Tab-separated table of C-alpha atoms in Angstrom:
chain	number	residue	atom	x	y	z
A	1	MET	CA	-48.108	-54.551	38.981
A	2	PRO	CA	-49.512	-57.729	40.609
A	3	ARG	CA	-46.848	-60.095	41.924
A	4	MET	CA	-47.853	-62.959	39.567
A	5	LYS	CA	-47.674	-60.789	36.424
A	6	TYR	CA	-44.350	-59.314	37.549
A	7	SER	CA	-42.929	-62.801	38.108
A	8	LEU	CA	-44.074	-63.943	34.660
A	9	LEU	CA	-42.513	-60.896	33.017
A	10	LEU	CA	-39.274	-61.532	34.889
A	11	ILE	CA	-39.188	-65.153	33.686
A	12	ILE	CA	-39.686	-64.048	30.063
A	13	LEU	CA	-36.939	-61.429	30.301
A	14	VAL	CA	-34.525	-63.918	31.846
A	15	ALA	CA	-35.293	-66.460	29.126
A	16	LEU	CA	-34.592	-63.907	26.416
A	17	ALA	CA	-31.343	-62.949	28.088
A	18	VAL	CA	-30.246	-66.599	28.278
A	19	TYR	CA	-31.264	-67.729	24.823
A	20	GLY	CA	-30.711	-64.448	22.991
A	21	PHE	CA	-33.792	-64.832	20.796
A	22	LYS	CA	-37.503	-65.535	20.813
A	23	PHE	CA	-39.833	-67.446	18.524
A	24	THR	CA	-42.077	-65.134	16.516
A	25	LYS	CA	-43.885	-67.330	13.998
A	26	THR	CA	-44.312	-71.009	13.140
A	27	LYS	CA	-45.357	-72.367	9.752
A	28	THR	CA	-46.475	-75.991	9.636
A	29	ILE	CA	-46.349	-78.018	6.419
A	30	VAL	CA	-48.143	-81.363	6.467
A	31	GLY	CA	-48.558	-84.346	4.172
A	32	PHE	CA	-45.065	-85.852	4.221
A	33	HIS	CA	-44.311	-89.544	4.627
A	34	HIS	CA	-42.003	-89.714	7.652
A	35	PRO	CA	-39.860	-86.625	6.920
A	36	GLU	CA	-36.341	-87.106	8.278
A	37	SER	CA	-34.044	-84.403	6.916
A	38	VAL	CA	-34.367	-80.986	5.289
A	39	TRP	CA	-32.075	-78.649	3.368
A	40	GLN	CA	-32.618	-75.288	1.701
A	41	TYR	CA	-30.531	-74.635	-1.394
A	42	LYS	CA	-30.894	-71.441	-3.382
A	43	ASN	CA	-34.650	-70.796	-3.613
A	44	PHE	CA	-35.835	-74.304	-2.858
A	45	ILE	CA	-36.345	-76.559	0.164
A	46	TYR	CA	-35.741	-80.296	-0.071
A	47	VAL	CA	-37.173	-82.832	2.381
A	48	SER	CA	-36.302	-86.524	2.619
A	49	ASN	CA	-39.250	-88.873	3.156
A	50	VAL	CA	-38.335	-92.220	4.712
A	51	GLY	CA	-41.583	-93.745	3.479
A	52	ARG	CA	-42.776	-97.061	4.857
A	53	TYR	CA	-39.993	-98.710	6.817
A	54	GLU	CA	-38.274	-101.525	4.906
A	55	LYS	CA	-40.570	-101.045	1.908
A	56	ASP	CA	-38.047	-99.136	-0.255
A	57	ASP	CA	-40.515	-96.424	-1.237
A	58	GLY	CA	-38.720	-93.297	-0.007
A	59	PHE	CA	-38.421	-90.056	-1.955
A	60	ILE	CA	-37.429	-86.387	-1.826
A	61	THR	CA	-40.007	-83.585	-1.842
A	62	LYS	CA	-39.238	-80.182	-3.397
A	63	LEU	CA	-40.786	-76.975	-2.019
A	64	ASP	CA	-40.346	-73.299	-2.773
A	65	ARG	CA	-38.670	-71.072	-0.185
A	66	TYR	CA	-42.065	-70.176	1.280
A	67	GLY	CA	-42.862	-73.809	2.051
A	68	HIS	CA	-45.262	-74.534	-0.815
A	69	ILE	CA	-44.861	-78.011	-2.282
A	70	ILE	CA	-43.737	-77.865	-5.918
A	71	GLU	CA	-43.240	-81.571	-6.526
A	72	TYR	CA	-44.131	-84.186	-3.938
A	73	LYS	CA	-41.919	-86.931	-5.355
A	74	TYR	CA	-39.214	-84.787	-6.901
A	75	ILE	CA	-36.597	-87.529	-6.542
A	76	ASP	CA	-38.115	-90.994	-6.580
A	77	GLY	CA	-36.782	-94.526	-6.699
A	78	LEU	CA	-35.060	-94.341	-3.328
A	79	LYS	CA	-35.095	-96.906	-0.540
A	80	SER	CA	-35.429	-95.085	2.782
A	81	PRO	CA	-33.563	-91.762	2.502
A	82	LYS	CA	-32.457	-89.968	5.622
A	83	GLY	CA	-29.774	-87.276	5.725
A	84	ILE	CA	-29.472	-84.896	2.778
A	85	TYR	CA	-26.928	-82.207	1.913
A	86	ALA	CA	-26.850	-79.797	-1.045
A	87	TYR	CA	-23.526	-78.782	-2.570
A	88	ASP	CA	-22.492	-77.496	-6.001
A	89	ASN	CA	-25.941	-77.978	-7.573
A	90	ARG	CA	-26.147	-81.537	-6.334
A	91	LEU	CA	-28.208	-83.129	-3.585
A	92	TYR	CA	-26.395	-85.850	-1.653
A	93	ILE	CA	-28.622	-88.472	-0.033
A	94	ALA	CA	-27.909	-91.139	2.597
A	95	ASP	CA	-30.094	-94.030	1.487
A	96	VAL	CA	-29.732	-97.124	3.729
A	97	ASN	CA	-26.633	-98.661	2.107
A	98	ARG	CA	-26.161	-96.206	-0.749
A	99	ILE	CA	-24.904	-92.683	-1.270
A	100	CYS	CA	-27.090	-91.135	-3.945
A	101	VAL	CA	-26.312	-87.918	-5.798
A	102	ALA	CA	-29.019	-86.016	-7.676
A	103	ASP	CA	-28.199	-83.298	-10.198
A	104	LEU	CA	-30.455	-80.370	-9.276
A	105	LYS	CA	-30.082	-78.873	-12.755
A	106	LYS	CA	-31.344	-81.954	-14.565
A	107	GLU	CA	-34.689	-83.632	-13.944
A	108	ASN	CA	-34.587	-87.264	-12.792
A	109	LYS	CA	-30.805	-87.367	-13.007
A	110	LYS	CA	-29.359	-89.303	-10.082
A	111	SER	CA	-26.708	-91.893	-9.467
A	112	CYS	CA	-26.167	-94.137	-6.459
A	113	THR	CA	-23.045	-95.767	-5.054
A	114	THR	CA	-23.511	-98.871	-2.932
A	115	VAL	CA	-21.406	-98.782	0.235
A	116	LYS	CA	-20.026	-102.232	0.960
A	117	ASN	CA	-20.885	-103.533	4.449
A	118	ALA	CA	-23.052	-100.500	5.241
A	119	LYS	CA	-26.023	-101.165	7.503
A	120	PHE	CA	-27.786	-97.869	8.237
A	121	LEU	CA	-26.420	-94.781	6.497
A	122	ASN	CA	-27.935	-91.843	8.336
A	123	ASP	CA	-26.491	-88.358	7.850
A	124	LEU	CA	-23.857	-86.826	5.636
A	125	VAL	CA	-21.775	-83.749	4.973
A	126	VAL	CA	-19.714	-82.705	1.960
A	127	LYS	CA	-16.277	-81.180	2.465
A	128	ASP	CA	-14.111	-80.178	-0.505
A	129	GLY	CA	-16.132	-82.417	-2.796
A	130	GLU	CA	-15.747	-85.503	-0.590
A	131	VAL	CA	-18.692	-87.102	1.196
A	132	TYR	CA	-18.660	-88.174	4.839
A	133	VAL	CA	-21.618	-90.294	5.903
A	134	THR	CA	-22.483	-91.811	9.277
A	135	ASP	CA	-23.575	-95.408	9.705
A	136	THR	CA	-25.470	-95.661	12.992
A	137	LEU	CA	-25.562	-99.451	13.182
A	138	LYS	CA	-22.027	-99.971	11.893
A	139	ASP	CA	-20.536	-97.511	14.447
A	140	CYS	CA	-18.505	-95.742	11.799
A	141	ILE	CA	-18.201	-92.873	9.334
A	142	PHE	CA	-17.595	-93.695	5.685
A	143	LYS	CA	-15.817	-91.393	3.264
A	144	MET	CA	-16.514	-91.261	-0.465
A	145	GLY	CA	-13.714	-89.583	-2.390
A	146	LYS	CA	-14.038	-87.528	-5.551
A	147	ASP	CA	-13.238	-90.685	-7.500
A	148	GLY	CA	-16.305	-92.414	-6.035
A	149	LYS	CA	-14.290	-94.863	-3.940
A	150	VAL	CA	-15.583	-95.497	-0.423
A	151	SER	CA	-13.530	-96.249	2.677
A	152	VAL	CA	-13.975	-96.215	6.462
A	153	PHE	CA	-12.962	-92.763	7.716
A	154	PHE	CA	-13.543	-93.295	11.445
A	155	SER	CA	-14.788	-96.186	13.567
A	156	GLN	CA	-15.372	-96.708	17.270
A	157	SER	CA	-17.305	-99.345	19.163
A	158	GLY	CA	-20.585	-97.985	20.537
A	159	LEU	CA	-20.309	-94.764	18.523
A	160	SER	CA	-23.849	-95.004	17.028
A	161	PRO	CA	-23.190	-91.864	14.933
A	162	ASN	CA	-26.102	-89.894	13.564
A	163	GLY	CA	-25.849	-86.173	12.748
A	164	ILE	CA	-22.584	-84.848	11.348
A	165	VAL	CA	-21.277	-81.380	10.457
A	166	PHE	CA	-17.876	-79.921	9.656
A	167	SER	CA	-16.761	-76.947	11.721
A	168	GLN	CA	-14.432	-74.439	10.087
A	169	LYS	CA	-13.808	-72.989	13.537
A	170	LEU	CA	-12.525	-76.307	14.914
A	171	ASN	CA	-11.267	-77.608	11.568
A	172	ALA	CA	-12.927	-80.854	12.566
A	173	PHE	CA	-16.125	-82.852	12.280
A	174	ILE	CA	-18.712	-82.776	15.044
A	175	VAL	CA	-20.641	-86.042	15.249
A	176	VAL	CA	-23.499	-86.808	17.628
A	177	SER	CA	-24.394	-90.257	18.945
A	178	PHE	CA	-27.945	-91.530	18.635
A	179	ASN	CA	-28.014	-94.136	21.405
A	180	LYS	CA	-26.360	-91.953	24.040
A	181	PRO	CA	-26.042	-88.192	24.700
A	182	VAL	CA	-22.484	-87.860	23.421
A	183	ILE	CA	-20.908	-85.289	21.092
A	184	ASN	CA	-17.710	-86.384	19.350
A	185	ILE	CA	-15.055	-84.157	17.789
A	186	VAL	CA	-13.212	-85.946	14.986
A	187	SER	CA	-10.213	-84.417	13.222
A	188	SER	CA	-10.096	-83.930	9.468
A	189	ASN	CA	-7.745	-86.930	9.240
A	190	GLY	CA	-10.081	-89.255	11.142
A	191	LYS	CA	-8.754	-89.121	14.693
A	192	LEU	CA	-10.929	-88.665	17.787
A	193	ILE	CA	-10.089	-85.349	19.479
A	194	LYS	CA	-12.569	-85.564	22.333
A	195	SER	CA	-16.010	-86.752	23.392
A	196	VAL	CA	-18.467	-84.723	25.454
A	197	LYS	CA	-21.197	-86.511	27.405
A	198	VAL	CA	-24.326	-84.530	28.276
A	199	LYS	CA	-26.138	-86.381	31.053
A	200	LYS	CA	-29.583	-84.791	30.980
A	201	PHE	CA	-30.433	-85.845	27.434
A	202	ASP	CA	-31.253	-89.178	25.832
A	203	GLY	CA	-29.343	-89.224	22.552
A	204	PHE	CA	-29.067	-86.964	19.528
A	205	ASP	CA	-30.321	-87.027	15.957
A	206	GLY	CA	-29.486	-83.799	14.158
A	207	ILE	CA	-26.778	-81.171	14.556
A	208	PHE	CA	-26.378	-77.813	12.865
A	209	ILE	CA	-23.962	-74.901	13.251
A	210	ASP	CA	-25.364	-71.388	12.988
A	211	LYS	CA	-22.801	-68.629	13.517
A	212	ASN	CA	-21.277	-69.187	16.974
A	213	SER	CA	-23.918	-71.617	18.198
A	214	ILE	CA	-24.455	-75.335	17.832
A	215	TYR	CA	-27.999	-76.719	17.691
A	216	LEU	CA	-28.903	-80.315	18.469
A	217	SER	CA	-32.068	-82.375	18.334
A	218	ASP	CA	-32.899	-85.036	20.891
A	219	TYR	CA	-35.021	-87.445	18.859
A	220	ARG	CA	-36.697	-89.376	21.686
A	221	LYS	CA	-37.378	-86.457	24.014
A	222	GLY	CA	-38.493	-84.160	21.185
A	223	LEU	CA	-36.081	-81.354	22.037
A	224	ILE	CA	-34.086	-78.691	20.237
A	225	ILE	CA	-31.004	-77.768	22.228
A	226	LYS	CA	-28.550	-74.912	21.913
A	227	THR	CA	-24.921	-74.816	23.024
A	228	THR	CA	-21.669	-73.072	22.132
A	229	PHE	CA	-18.321	-74.415	20.959
A	230	ASN	CA	-17.075	-74.865	24.518
A	231	MET	CA	-20.025	-77.237	25.105
A	232	LYS	CA	-20.298	-76.391	28.787
A	233	HIS	CA	-23.905	-75.181	28.871
A	234	PHE	CA	-26.853	-76.740	27.069
A	235	ASP	CA	-30.178	-74.915	26.853
A	236	ILE	CA	-33.486	-76.424	25.768
A	237	ILE	CA	-35.025	-73.908	23.404
A	238	LYS	CA	-38.019	-75.879	22.161
A	239	HIS	CA	-39.910	-78.956	23.325
A	240	PHE	CA	-42.145	-80.856	20.914
A	241	GLN	CA	-44.547	-83.637	21.809
A	242	ALA	CA	-43.090	-85.638	18.931
A	243	ASN	CA	-39.837	-87.105	17.649
A	244	VAL	CA	-37.509	-84.431	16.257
A	245	ALA	CA	-35.283	-85.592	13.409
A	246	ASP	CA	-32.510	-83.786	11.474
A	247	ILE	CA	-32.822	-80.003	11.958
A	248	TYR	CA	-31.622	-77.237	9.642
A	249	ILE	CA	-31.253	-73.464	10.106
A	250	LYS	CA	-31.167	-70.614	7.609
A	251	ASP	CA	-32.143	-66.930	7.615
A	252	ASN	CA	-33.297	-67.008	11.248
A	253	THR	CA	-35.570	-69.959	10.559
A	254	ILE	CA	-35.275	-73.379	12.222
A	255	PHE	CA	-36.553	-76.223	10.026
A	256	VAL	CA	-37.837	-79.067	12.187
A	257	PRO	CA	-38.913	-82.418	10.648
A	258	LEU	CA	-41.381	-84.107	13.000
A	259	ILE	CA	-41.030	-87.574	11.557
A	260	SER	CA	-43.797	-89.292	13.510
A	261	ARG	CA	-46.273	-86.477	12.773
A	262	ASN	CA	-45.550	-86.377	9.021
A	263	ARG	CA	-44.979	-82.647	9.165
A	264	LEU	CA	-42.306	-79.977	8.869
A	265	ASP	CA	-42.289	-76.929	11.152
A	266	LEU	CA	-40.587	-73.717	10.071
A	267	ILE	CA	-39.951	-71.637	13.163
A	268	LYS	CA	-39.034	-67.986	12.677
A	269	VAL	CA	-36.599	-66.631	15.240
A	270	ASP	CA	-36.171	-63.015	16.326
A	271	ARG	CA	-32.590	-62.690	17.586
């Protein structure tokens, strides 16, 4: 075998050994209006569209599980929706200064709660029926209880929180900072456990836990990054020539909203 071909084969084999999977197929869905977040619930995919910035014309698009658009403006009348999260037949939406909840069993049935003093609600997660939502400009995480009352759950100067998930393994929230490459572990009672700074990246947008791995998106550099719960090694698994927003993973598929390209990529992974 020629030396060049042998070297290339060796590189591929090493990459597979490091990452543990390879990309097999990519499906691209176009026509969105600044897609920011995506969530698959049951047999449907939901995508938040920011719309025109500061024009209050955002909406949620509904697709089937194959990526075919069913209803372009499935949930309308939003401002500039970003993070979304489906739970108990409801879609929770971070919408600038409101937490909106749409009943997925009833058409056009949504309610919104205005969060006092909120500036830029970005991502959210639901735990035990309570909503935790990041405010990137306010440097805090708000909590909306089952009674609909909202309070500050965690706050720290310079936090710039964006993506948020809850880890059963850690029994804590993992929150990434947008303006700096920092991962924060926050306890279930709102105390900072630790912060991890990752020097080679710019700042994070999305975060998602899939089995024993944690996936991050670096918005400005257009990267998808993989790490483990010890957060000692960070591997770049995909580089886009575009801004990568809030990623989602299900059934060996990575859902990647490319907000500046108005498209959603569904990348099939062979583990």
